[in-house]
Amino acid sequence: MTTSPELSQSGERTIEIRGGEVVYEIVGAQGDFIVLTAGGRFSKDIPGLRPLAEALAHGGYRVLLWDRPNCGKSDVQLFGESESHMRAAVLDDLITALGIGPCILAGGSGGARDSMLTAILYPQQVTKLVLWNIVGGIFGTYVLGHVYAMPSILAVRGRGMPGVLAVNDWRSCIEANPRNRERLLRFTEDEFLNIMLRWLNAFVTKPGQTIPGVDDTLFNDLAVPTLIIRGGKNDLNHPKRTSLEVQCLIKGSELIDPPWPEDAWERASEAMAQGKAKGFNLFDTWVQAAPKILEFLDR
């Protein structure tokens, strides 16, 4: 693992983790560390994430923002039982390499899933969990499979690895980090297809898996203080029911109502679909959770 001595204007650093570079930055000058993780395949620079990081830093914490592998400027990484398993392994090594553990993990949507799995698999790294917009249910998990795996599977089967390079997610990774073109082309068609099929399997709804690709029994030993901000009443991507089920799985966890409107995700999704998302993004409301998060962490 190597750290770049160079700082960009935005305060970014790079560190080599598991054979790939991870881009990160730290917001705040002192206090306990919070690893704040975005959702989707969005980078740390997705609108809405930094205001939350700054609010938490203003509350006395240092916040690590990072481009997860396959997001933003970090290198592509393709290994593990699922994409979240891969990111949990990378985050474990990242926390160790930076010497910031054990620390608080906080994240929404895919970031909540990555944070939960990290806490389950590497409990020595985590002191507290803060989770919101937790994905679950048939609709939510099928959407994830459709978005994250199916385009790549269809591309590699139809046009080989050159076709994979044209898939929106991978094209964005290459545009942000040109090294990713070569990293993807290191895989044969069969290798890449097998990984994508394995990752797709995590998003097939199964009995005993409230969280995609994670057996409920794995929560049995999870014993860190946890705050859950429940999903909106009609949010099909992050169902209220899933939040309640996760509260049952994590012993002693606390569940609160969302500090943003119940239909915040639906309205943001509509704005994006209609091309009106400028100035109103999926994560714009997240900063509204800062007071509740700080209250929980400061107890």
PDB file of C-alpha atoms in Angstrom:
ATOM      1  CA  MET A   1       0.000   0.000   0.000  1.00  0.00           C
ATOM      2  CA  THR A   2       1.452   3.350  -1.011  1.00  0.00           C
ATOM      3  CA  THR A   3       0.229   6.873  -0.426  1.00  0.00           C
ATOM      4  CA  SER A   4       0.725   9.677  -2.912  1.00  0.00           C
ATOM      5  CA  PRO A   5       2.499  12.681  -1.364  1.00  0.00           C
ATOM      6  CA  GLU A   6       0.749  15.019  -3.756  1.00  0.00           C
ATOM      7  CA  LEU A   7      -2.376  16.962  -2.817  1.00  0.00           C
ATOM      8  CA  SER A   8      -4.668  18.303  -5.503  1.00  0.00           C
ATOM      9  CA  GLN A   9      -6.516  21.595  -5.117  1.00  0.00           C
ATOM     10  CA  SER A  10      -9.514  19.761  -3.682  1.00  0.00           C
ATOM     11  CA  GLY A  11      -7.402  18.059  -1.030  1.00  0.00           C
ATOM     12  CA  GLU A  12      -7.545  14.658  -2.684  1.00  0.00           C
ATOM     13  CA  ARG A  13      -5.019  11.930  -2.002  1.00  0.00           C
ATOM     14  CA  THR A  14      -4.512   8.509  -3.532  1.00  0.00           C
ATOM     15  CA  ILE A  15      -3.532   5.287  -1.822  1.00  0.00           C
ATOM     16  CA  GLU A  16      -2.947   1.835  -3.254  1.00  0.00           C
ATOM     17  CA  ILE A  17      -5.306  -0.772  -1.803  1.00  0.00           C
ATOM     18  CA  ARG A  18      -5.431  -4.363  -3.055  1.00  0.00           C
ATOM     19  CA  GLY A  19      -3.636  -3.509  -6.254  1.00  0.00           C
ATOM     20  CA  GLY A  20      -5.761  -0.493  -7.159  1.00  0.00           C
ATOM     21  CA  GLU A  21      -5.617   3.206  -6.369  1.00  0.00           C
ATOM     22  CA  VAL A  22      -8.331   4.652  -4.149  1.00  0.00           C
ATOM     23  CA  VAL A  23      -8.988   8.397  -4.169  1.00  0.00           C
ATOM     24  CA  TYR A  24     -10.015   9.982  -0.875  1.00  0.00           C
ATOM     25  CA  GLU A  25      -9.998  13.193   1.113  1.00  0.00           C
ATOM     26  CA  ILE A  26     -10.570  14.254   4.697  1.00  0.00           C
ATOM     27  CA  VAL A  27     -12.985  17.013   5.718  1.00  0.00           C
ATOM     28  CA  GLY A  28     -12.370  18.524   9.146  1.00  0.00           C
ATOM     29  CA  ALA A  29      -9.251  19.064  11.237  1.00  0.00           C
ATOM     30  CA  GLN A  30      -9.899  17.170  14.457  1.00  0.00           C
ATOM     31  CA  GLY A  31     -12.185  14.697  16.184  1.00  0.00           C
ATOM     32  CA  ASP A  32     -13.137  11.078  15.710  1.00  0.00           C
ATOM     33  CA  PHE A  33     -13.289   9.769  12.162  1.00  0.00           C
ATOM     34  CA  ILE A  34     -16.459   9.116  10.201  1.00  0.00           C
ATOM     35  CA  VAL A  35     -16.238   7.244   6.902  1.00  0.00           C
ATOM     36  CA  LEU A  36     -19.072   8.714   4.836  1.00  0.00           C
ATOM     37  CA  THR A  37     -20.094   6.625   1.834  1.00  0.00           C
ATOM     38  CA  ALA A  38     -22.331   7.644  -1.042  1.00  0.00           C
ATOM     39  CA  GLY A  39     -24.840   5.417  -2.821  1.00  0.00           C
ATOM     40  CA  GLY A  40     -25.093   4.063  -6.324  1.00  0.00           C
ATOM     41  CA  ARG A  41     -21.930   4.108  -8.396  1.00  0.00           C
ATOM     42  CA  PHE A  42     -21.568   7.782  -7.577  1.00  0.00           C
ATOM     43  CA  SER A  43     -18.303   9.426  -6.584  1.00  0.00           C
ATOM     44  CA  LYS A  44     -17.599  11.339  -3.383  1.00  0.00           C
ATOM     45  CA  ASP A  45     -18.266  14.496  -5.400  1.00  0.00           C
ATOM     46  CA  ILE A  46     -21.926  13.707  -6.047  1.00  0.00           C
ATOM     47  CA  PRO A  47     -23.980  16.791  -5.137  1.00  0.00           C
ATOM     48  CA  GLY A  48     -25.399  16.558  -1.635  1.00  0.00           C
ATOM     49  CA  LEU A  49     -22.674  14.458  -0.006  1.00  0.00           C
ATOM     50  CA  ARG A  50     -20.163  17.195   0.791  1.00  0.00           C
ATOM     51  CA  PRO A  51     -22.656  19.459   2.628  1.00  0.00           C
ATOM     52  CA  LEU A  52     -23.367  16.553   4.984  1.00  0.00           C
ATOM     53  CA  ALA A  53     -19.639  15.927   5.448  1.00  0.00           C
ATOM     54  CA  GLU A  54     -19.062  19.606   6.222  1.00  0.00           C
ATOM     55  CA  ALA A  55     -21.944  19.694   8.701  1.00  0.00           C
ATOM     56  CA  LEU A  56     -20.537  16.645  10.519  1.00  0.00           C
ATOM     57  CA  ALA A  57     -17.060  18.209  10.521  1.00  0.00           C
ATOM     58  CA  HIS A  58     -18.526  21.411  11.955  1.00  0.00           C
ATOM     59  CA  GLY A  59     -19.977  19.204  14.697  1.00  0.00           C
ATOM     60  CA  GLY A  60     -16.508  18.112  15.770  1.00  0.00           C
ATOM     61  CA  TYR A  61     -15.649  15.120  13.582  1.00  0.00           C
ATOM     62  CA  ARG A  62     -13.224  14.343  10.787  1.00  0.00           C
ATOM     63  CA  VAL A  63     -14.977  12.880   7.754  1.00  0.00           C
ATOM     64  CA  LEU A  64     -13.328  10.587   5.231  1.00  0.00           C
ATOM     65  CA  LEU A  65     -14.858  10.835   1.771  1.00  0.00           C
ATOM     66  CA  TRP A  66     -13.745   8.209  -0.717  1.00  0.00           C
ATOM     67  CA  ASP A  67     -14.330   7.131  -4.274  1.00  0.00           C
ATOM     68  CA  ARG A  68     -15.181   3.478  -3.873  1.00  0.00           C
ATOM     69  CA  PRO A  69     -13.729   1.160  -6.529  1.00  0.00           C
ATOM     70  CA  ASN A  70     -15.850   1.446  -9.703  1.00  0.00           C
ATOM     71  CA  CYS A  71     -16.853   4.983  -8.687  1.00  0.00           C
ATOM     72  CA  GLY A  72     -15.330   8.326  -9.619  1.00  0.00           C
ATOM     73  CA  LYS A  73     -11.552   8.569  -9.923  1.00  0.00           C
ATOM     74  CA  SER A  74     -10.607   5.348  -8.137  1.00  0.00           C
ATOM     75  CA  ASP A  75      -9.382   2.280  -9.977  1.00  0.00           C
ATOM     76  CA  VAL A  76     -11.809  -0.401 -11.082  1.00  0.00           C
ATOM     77  CA  GLN A  77     -11.773  -3.500  -8.871  1.00  0.00           C
ATOM     78  CA  LEU A  78     -13.525  -6.745  -9.831  1.00  0.00           C
ATOM     79  CA  PHE A  79     -13.368  -9.440  -7.161  1.00  0.00           C
ATOM     80  CA  GLY A  80     -15.416 -10.805  -4.301  1.00  0.00           C
ATOM     81  CA  GLU A  81     -18.741 -12.455  -3.701  1.00  0.00           C
ATOM     82  CA  SER A  82     -20.550  -9.214  -4.576  1.00  0.00           C
ATOM     83  CA  GLU A  83     -19.600  -5.638  -5.315  1.00  0.00           C
ATOM     84  CA  SER A  84     -20.385  -4.709  -1.705  1.00  0.00           C
ATOM     85  CA  HIS A  85     -18.162  -7.551  -0.437  1.00  0.00           C
ATOM     86  CA  MET A  86     -15.353  -6.170  -2.597  1.00  0.00           C
ATOM     87  CA  ARG A  87     -15.861  -2.646  -1.256  1.00  0.00           C
ATOM     88  CA  ALA A  88     -16.004  -3.864   2.329  1.00  0.00           C
ATOM     89  CA  ALA A  89     -12.634  -5.572   1.857  1.00  0.00           C
ATOM     90  CA  VAL A  90     -11.170  -2.427   0.319  1.00  0.00           C
ATOM     91  CA  LEU A  91     -12.582  -0.237   3.106  1.00  0.00           C
ATOM     92  CA  ASP A  92     -11.127  -2.549   5.750  1.00  0.00           C
ATOM     93  CA  ASP A  93      -7.665  -2.150   4.225  1.00  0.00           C
ATOM     94  CA  LEU A  94      -8.190   1.591   3.692  1.00  0.00           C
ATOM     95  CA  ILE A  95      -9.061   2.189   7.351  1.00  0.00           C
ATOM     96  CA  THR A  96      -6.006   0.162   8.405  1.00  0.00           C
ATOM     97  CA  ALA A  97      -3.650   1.868   5.956  1.00  0.00           C
ATOM     98  CA  LEU A  98      -4.733   5.351   7.032  1.00  0.00           C
ATOM     99  CA  GLY A  99      -4.624   4.435  10.710  1.00  0.00           C
ATOM    100  CA  ILE A 100      -8.070   5.869  11.435  1.00  0.00           C
ATOM    101  CA  GLY A 101      -9.748   2.842  12.962  1.00  0.00           C
ATOM    102  CA  PRO A 102     -11.804   1.879  14.703  1.00  0.00           C
ATOM    103  CA  CYS A 103     -14.141   4.551  13.407  1.00  0.00           C
ATOM    104  CA  ILE A 104     -17.753   5.454  12.658  1.00  0.00           C
ATOM    105  CA  LEU A 105     -19.277   4.250   9.390  1.00  0.00           C
ATOM    106  CA  ALA A 106     -22.119   6.235   7.841  1.00  0.00           C
ATOM    107  CA  GLY A 107     -23.786   5.829   4.481  1.00  0.00           C
ATOM    108  CA  GLY A 108     -26.958   5.988   2.467  1.00  0.00           C
ATOM    109  CA  SER A 109     -28.446   3.626  -0.115  1.00  0.00           C
ATOM    110  CA  GLY A 110     -25.541   1.570  -1.513  1.00  0.00           C
ATOM    111  CA  GLY A 111     -23.324   3.292   1.025  1.00  0.00           C
ATOM    112  CA  ALA A 112     -25.506   1.903   3.797  1.00  0.00           C
ATOM    113  CA  ARG A 113     -25.139  -1.608   2.383  1.00  0.00           C
ATOM    114  CA  ASP A 114     -21.353  -1.233   2.062  1.00  0.00           C
ATOM    115  CA  SER A 115     -21.122   0.127   5.627  1.00  0.00           C
ATOM    116  CA  MET A 116     -23.245  -2.667   7.117  1.00  0.00           C
ATOM    117  CA  LEU A 117     -21.248  -5.376   5.379  1.00  0.00           C
ATOM    118  CA  THR A 118     -17.956  -3.810   6.493  1.00  0.00           C
ATOM    119  CA  ALA A 119     -19.191  -3.789  10.096  1.00  0.00           C
ATOM    120  CA  ILE A 120     -20.290  -7.437   9.817  1.00  0.00           C
ATOM    121  CA  LEU A 121     -17.096  -8.740   8.206  1.00  0.00           C
ATOM    122  CA  TYR A 122     -14.562  -6.467   9.925  1.00  0.00           C
ATOM    123  CA  PRO A 123     -16.102  -5.548  13.290  1.00  0.00           C
ATOM    124  CA  GLN A 124     -12.741  -4.478  14.736  1.00  0.00           C
ATOM    125  CA  GLN A 125     -12.832  -1.429  12.451  1.00  0.00           C
ATOM    126  CA  VAL A 126     -16.193  -0.018  13.555  1.00  0.00           C
ATOM    127  CA  THR A 127     -17.411   1.845  16.645  1.00  0.00           C
ATOM    128  CA  LYS A 128     -20.833   3.036  15.453  1.00  0.00           C
ATOM    129  CA  LEU A 129     -23.082   2.771  12.393  1.00  0.00           C
ATOM    130  CA  VAL A 130     -25.393   5.352  10.829  1.00  0.00           C
ATOM    131  CA  LEU A 131     -27.593   4.074   7.987  1.00  0.00           C
ATOM    132  CA  TRP A 132     -30.275   5.557   5.750  1.00  0.00           C
ATOM    133  CA  ASN A 133     -32.025   4.873   2.429  1.00  0.00           C
ATOM    134  CA  ILE A 134     -31.466   1.131   2.918  1.00  0.00           C
ATOM    135  CA  VAL A 135     -32.287  -0.774  -0.278  1.00  0.00           C
ATOM    136  CA  GLY A 136     -34.501  -3.843  -0.080  1.00  0.00           C
ATOM    137  CA  GLY A 137     -37.669  -5.493  -1.340  1.00  0.00           C
ATOM    138  CA  ILE A 138     -38.314  -7.118  -4.700  1.00  0.00           C
ATOM    139  CA  PHE A 139     -38.483  -3.885  -6.682  1.00  0.00           C
ATOM    140  CA  GLY A 140     -35.406  -2.340  -5.073  1.00  0.00           C
ATOM    141  CA  THR A 141     -33.168  -5.370  -5.523  1.00  0.00           C
ATOM    142  CA  TYR A 142     -34.308  -6.023  -9.093  1.00  0.00           C
ATOM    143  CA  VAL A 143     -33.513  -2.422  -9.971  1.00  0.00           C
ATOM    144  CA  LEU A 144     -29.997  -2.879  -8.598  1.00  0.00           C
ATOM    145  CA  GLY A 145     -29.420  -5.990 -10.689  1.00  0.00           C
ATOM    146  CA  HIS A 146     -30.775  -4.230 -13.751  1.00  0.00           C
ATOM    147  CA  VAL A 147     -28.578  -1.155 -13.227  1.00  0.00           C
ATOM    148  CA  TYR A 148     -25.316  -2.640 -11.935  1.00  0.00           C
ATOM    149  CA  ALA A 149     -24.957  -6.012 -13.636  1.00  0.00           C
ATOM    150  CA  MET A 150     -27.266  -6.578 -16.609  1.00  0.00           C
ATOM    151  CA  PRO A 151     -25.844  -3.888 -18.950  1.00  0.00           C
ATOM    152  CA  SER A 152     -22.348  -5.351 -18.502  1.00  0.00           C
ATOM    153  CA  ILE A 153     -23.556  -8.936 -18.984  1.00  0.00           C
ATOM    154  CA  LEU A 154     -25.391  -8.075 -22.196  1.00  0.00           C
ATOM    155  CA  ALA A 155     -22.449  -6.040 -23.469  1.00  0.00           C
ATOM    156  CA  VAL A 156     -19.773  -8.684 -22.904  1.00  0.00           C
ATOM    157  CA  ARG A 157     -21.946 -11.457 -24.349  1.00  0.00           C
ATOM    158  CA  GLY A 158     -22.795  -9.431 -27.430  1.00  0.00           C
ATOM    159  CA  ARG A 159     -19.679  -7.381 -28.142  1.00  0.00           C
ATOM    160  CA  GLY A 160     -16.942  -8.704 -25.912  1.00  0.00           C
ATOM    161  CA  MET A 161     -14.755  -6.514 -23.730  1.00  0.00           C
ATOM    162  CA  PRO A 162     -14.780  -3.607 -26.221  1.00  0.00           C
ATOM    163  CA  GLY A 163     -18.537  -3.536 -25.687  1.00  0.00           C
ATOM    164  CA  VAL A 164     -18.030  -3.381 -21.922  1.00  0.00           C
ATOM    165  CA  LEU A 165     -15.978  -0.206 -22.324  1.00  0.00           C
ATOM    166  CA  ALA A 166     -19.041   1.473 -23.855  1.00  0.00           C
ATOM    167  CA  VAL A 167     -21.349   0.674 -20.904  1.00  0.00           C
ATOM    168  CA  ASN A 168     -22.243   3.952 -19.193  1.00  0.00           C
ATOM    169  CA  ASP A 169     -20.850   3.074 -15.763  1.00  0.00           C
ATOM    170  CA  TRP A 170     -17.512   1.838 -17.090  1.00  0.00           C
ATOM    171  CA  ARG A 171     -17.244   4.655 -19.604  1.00  0.00           C
ATOM    172  CA  SER A 172     -17.659   7.126 -16.720  1.00  0.00           C
ATOM    173  CA  CYS A 173     -14.932   5.329 -14.755  1.00  0.00           C
ATOM    174  CA  ILE A 174     -12.588   5.587 -17.758  1.00  0.00           C
ATOM    175  CA  GLU A 175     -13.360   9.262 -18.305  1.00  0.00           C
ATOM    176  CA  ALA A 176     -12.570  10.019 -14.654  1.00  0.00           C
ATOM    177  CA  ASN A 177      -9.520   7.732 -14.596  1.00  0.00           C
ATOM    178  CA  PRO A 178      -8.062   6.654 -17.972  1.00  0.00           C
ATOM    179  CA  ARG A 179      -6.138   3.785 -16.308  1.00  0.00           C
ATOM    180  CA  ASN A 180      -9.442   1.992 -15.952  1.00  0.00           C
ATOM    181  CA  ARG A 181      -9.573   1.190 -19.647  1.00  0.00           C
ATOM    182  CA  GLU A 182      -6.487  -0.999 -19.378  1.00  0.00           C
ATOM    183  CA  ARG A 183      -7.628  -2.448 -16.050  1.00  0.00           C
ATOM    184  CA  LEU A 184     -10.891  -3.629 -17.599  1.00  0.00           C
ATOM    185  CA  LEU A 185      -9.210  -5.043 -20.682  1.00  0.00           C
ATOM    186  CA  ARG A 186      -7.007  -7.238 -18.477  1.00  0.00           C
ATOM    187  CA  PHE A 187     -10.042  -9.471 -17.992  1.00  0.00           C
ATOM    188  CA  THR A 188     -11.013 -12.071 -20.544  1.00  0.00           C
ATOM    189  CA  GLU A 189     -14.630 -12.153 -21.644  1.00  0.00           C
ATOM    190  CA  ASP A 190     -15.260 -15.294 -19.611  1.00  0.00           C
ATOM    191  CA  GLU A 191     -13.620 -13.873 -16.475  1.00  0.00           C
ATOM    192  CA  PHE A 192     -15.613 -10.668 -16.667  1.00  0.00           C
ATOM    193  CA  LEU A 193     -18.888 -12.478 -17.418  1.00  0.00           C
ATOM    194  CA  ASN A 194     -18.451 -14.838 -14.462  1.00  0.00           C
ATOM    195  CA  ILE A 195     -17.832 -11.929 -12.086  1.00  0.00           C
ATOM    196  CA  MET A 196     -20.886 -10.046 -13.331  1.00  0.00           C
ATOM    197  CA  LEU A 197     -23.067 -13.157 -13.047  1.00  0.00           C
ATOM    198  CA  ARG A 198     -21.852 -13.672  -9.483  1.00  0.00           C
ATOM    199  CA  TRP A 199     -22.542 -10.047  -8.613  1.00  0.00           C
ATOM    200  CA  LEU A 200     -25.974 -10.265 -10.261  1.00  0.00           C
ATOM    201  CA  ASN A 201     -26.815 -13.239  -8.061  1.00  0.00           C
ATOM    202  CA  ALA A 202     -26.504 -11.027  -4.978  1.00  0.00           C
ATOM    203  CA  PHE A 203     -29.470  -9.016  -6.251  1.00  0.00           C
ATOM    204  CA  VAL A 204     -31.774 -11.992  -6.737  1.00  0.00           C
ATOM    205  CA  THR A 205     -34.281 -11.841  -3.876  1.00  0.00           C
ATOM    206  CA  LYS A 206     -33.813 -14.809  -1.548  1.00  0.00           C
ATOM    207  CA  PRO A 207     -35.481 -15.952   1.687  1.00  0.00           C
ATOM    208  CA  GLY A 208     -33.438 -14.978   4.704  1.00  0.00           C
ATOM    209  CA  GLN A 209     -31.712 -12.043   3.005  1.00  0.00           C
ATOM    210  CA  THR A 210     -33.127  -8.692   4.034  1.00  0.00           C
ATOM    211  CA  ILE A 211     -30.065  -7.018   2.503  1.00  0.00           C
ATOM    212  CA  PRO A 212     -29.114  -8.166  -1.025  1.00  0.00           C
ATOM    213  CA  GLY A 213     -26.418 -10.818  -0.919  1.00  0.00           C
ATOM    214  CA  VAL A 214     -26.147 -10.822   2.892  1.00  0.00           C
ATOM    215  CA  ASP A 215     -27.637 -13.653   4.958  1.00  0.00           C
ATOM    216  CA  ASP A 216     -29.655 -12.423   7.922  1.00  0.00           C
ATOM    217  CA  THR A 217     -27.692 -14.761  10.205  1.00  0.00           C
ATOM    218  CA  LEU A 218     -24.554 -12.676   9.604  1.00  0.00           C
ATOM    219  CA  PHE A 219     -26.137  -9.886  11.668  1.00  0.00           C
ATOM    220  CA  ASN A 220     -26.187 -12.072  14.796  1.00  0.00           C
ATOM    221  CA  ASP A 221     -22.819 -10.882  16.074  1.00  0.00           C
ATOM    222  CA  LEU A 222     -23.154  -7.248  14.983  1.00  0.00           C
ATOM    223  CA  ALA A 223     -23.133  -5.324  18.242  1.00  0.00           C
ATOM    224  CA  VAL A 224     -22.205  -1.694  17.581  1.00  0.00           C
ATOM    225  CA  PRO A 225     -24.496   1.255  18.411  1.00  0.00           C
ATOM    226  CA  THR A 226     -26.525   1.887  15.261  1.00  0.00           C
ATOM    227  CA  LEU A 227     -28.801   4.681  14.092  1.00  0.00           C
ATOM    228  CA  ILE A 228     -31.204   3.860  11.252  1.00  0.00           C
ATOM    229  CA  ILE A 229     -33.094   6.585   9.412  1.00  0.00           C
ATOM    230  CA  ARG A 230     -36.035   4.716   7.941  1.00  0.00           C
ATOM    231  CA  GLY A 231     -37.046   4.782   4.305  1.00  0.00           C
ATOM    232  CA  GLY A 232     -39.973   6.846   3.065  1.00  0.00           C
ATOM    233  CA  LYS A 233     -43.476   5.422   3.296  1.00  0.00           C
ATOM    234  CA  ASN A 234     -43.853   4.942  -0.476  1.00  0.00           C
ATOM    235  CA  ASP A 235     -40.197   4.606  -1.457  1.00  0.00           C
ATOM    236  CA  LEU A 236     -39.985   1.403  -3.519  1.00  0.00           C
ATOM    237  CA  ASN A 237     -36.185   1.566  -3.704  1.00  0.00           C
ATOM    238  CA  HIS A 238     -35.627   1.975   0.044  1.00  0.00           C
ATOM    239  CA  PRO A 239     -38.781   0.562   1.632  1.00  0.00           C
ATOM    240  CA  LYS A 240     -39.862   1.503   5.120  1.00  0.00           C
ATOM    241  CA  ARG A 241     -40.313  -2.216   5.764  1.00  0.00           C
ATOM    242  CA  THR A 242     -36.636  -2.913   5.038  1.00  0.00           C
ATOM    243  CA  SER A 243     -35.554  -0.298   7.580  1.00  0.00           C
ATOM    244  CA  LEU A 244     -37.771  -1.923  10.201  1.00  0.00           C
ATOM    245  CA  GLU A 245     -36.380  -5.368   9.385  1.00  0.00           C
ATOM    246  CA  VAL A 246     -32.797  -4.140   9.666  1.00  0.00           C
ATOM    247  CA  GLN A 247     -33.638  -2.631  13.039  1.00  0.00           C
ATOM    248  CA  CYS A 248     -34.786  -6.101  14.121  1.00  0.00           C
ATOM    249  CA  LEU A 249     -31.559  -7.648  12.824  1.00  0.00           C
ATOM    250  CA  ILE A 250     -29.176  -5.203  14.548  1.00  0.00           C
ATOM    251  CA  LYS A 251     -29.650  -5.674  18.274  1.00  0.00           C
ATOM    252  CA  GLY A 252     -30.167  -2.434  20.183  1.00  0.00           C
ATOM    253  CA  SER A 253     -30.323  -0.291  17.050  1.00  0.00           C
ATOM    254  CA  GLU A 254     -32.364   2.898  17.038  1.00  0.00           C
ATOM    255  CA  LEU A 255     -34.762   3.811  14.243  1.00  0.00           C
ATOM    256  CA  ILE A 256     -36.001   7.344  13.585  1.00  0.00           C
ATOM    257  CA  ASP A 257     -38.288   8.961  11.027  1.00  0.00           C
ATOM    258  CA  PRO A 258     -36.573  10.655   8.070  1.00  0.00           C
ATOM    259  CA  PRO A 259     -35.765  14.340   8.627  1.00  0.00           C
ATOM    260  CA  TRP A 260     -36.575  15.003   4.960  1.00  0.00           C
ATOM    261  CA  PRO A 261     -39.997  14.705   3.262  1.00  0.00           C
ATOM    262  CA  GLU A 262     -41.410  11.183   3.027  1.00  0.00           C
ATOM    263  CA  ASP A 263     -41.419  11.443  -0.771  1.00  0.00           C
ATOM    264  CA  ALA A 264     -37.984  13.060  -1.182  1.00  0.00           C
ATOM    265  CA  TRP A 265     -36.517  10.173  -3.194  1.00  0.00           C
ATOM    266  CA  GLU A 266     -39.538   9.923  -5.478  1.00  0.00           C
ATOM    267  CA  ARG A 267     -39.519  13.635  -6.239  1.00  0.00           C
ATOM    268  CA  ALA A 268     -35.775  13.630  -6.963  1.00  0.00           C
ATOM    269  CA  SER A 269     -36.146  10.569  -9.195  1.00  0.00           C
ATOM    270  CA  GLU A 270     -38.949  12.259 -11.115  1.00  0.00           C
ATOM    271  CA  ALA A 271     -36.822  15.380 -11.579  1.00  0.00           C
ATOM    272  CA  MET A 272     -33.952  13.294 -12.953  1.00  0.00           C
ATOM    273  CA  ALA A 273     -36.238  11.346 -15.296  1.00  0.00           C
ATOM    274  CA  GLN A 274     -37.715  14.578 -16.633  1.00  0.00           C
ATOM    275  CA  GLY A 275     -34.338  16.233 -17.066  1.00  0.00           C
ATOM    276  CA  LYS A 276     -35.017  18.728 -14.289  1.00  0.00           C
ATOM    277  CA  ALA A 277     -32.441  17.454 -11.803  1.00  0.00           C
ATOM    278  CA  LYS A 278     -30.236  20.541 -12.011  1.00  0.00           C
ATOM    279  CA  GLY A 279     -30.280  22.029  -8.542  1.00  0.00           C
ATOM    280  CA  PHE A 280     -32.258  19.098  -7.138  1.00  0.00           C
ATOM    281  CA  ASN A 281     -30.352  15.849  -6.812  1.00  0.00           C
ATOM    282  CA  LEU A 282     -30.963  12.501  -5.156  1.00  0.00           C
ATOM    283  CA  PHE A 283     -28.761  13.294  -2.172  1.00  0.00           C
ATOM    284  CA  ASP A 284     -29.568  16.974  -1.654  1.00  0.00           C
ATOM    285  CA  THR A 285     -31.688  16.247   1.398  1.00  0.00           C
ATOM    286  CA  TRP A 286     -29.047  14.207   3.223  1.00  0.00           C
ATOM    287  CA  VAL A 287     -27.577  17.245   4.991  1.00  0.00           C
ATOM    288  CA  GLN A 288     -30.877  17.545   6.856  1.00  0.00           C
ATOM    289  CA  ALA A 289     -29.873  14.440   8.809  1.00  0.00           C
ATOM    290  CA  ALA A 290     -26.778  16.090  10.306  1.00  0.00           C
ATOM    291  CA  PRO A 291     -28.405  17.268  13.588  1.00  0.00           C
ATOM    292  CA  LYS A 292     -29.894  13.828  14.306  1.00  0.00           C
ATOM    293  CA  ILE A 293     -26.624  12.084  13.413  1.00  0.00           C
ATOM    294  CA  LEU A 294     -24.580  14.390  15.628  1.00  0.00           C
ATOM    295  CA  GLU A 295     -27.033  13.954  18.490  1.00  0.00           C
ATOM    296  CA  PHE A 296     -26.654  10.181  18.210  1.00  0.00           C
ATOM    297  CA  LEU A 297     -22.862  10.251  17.927  1.00  0.00           C
ATOM    298  CA  ASP A 298     -22.371  12.688  20.809  1.00  0.00           C
ATOM    299  CA  ARG A 299     -24.223  10.605  23.393  1.00  0.00           C
TER     300      ARG A 299
END
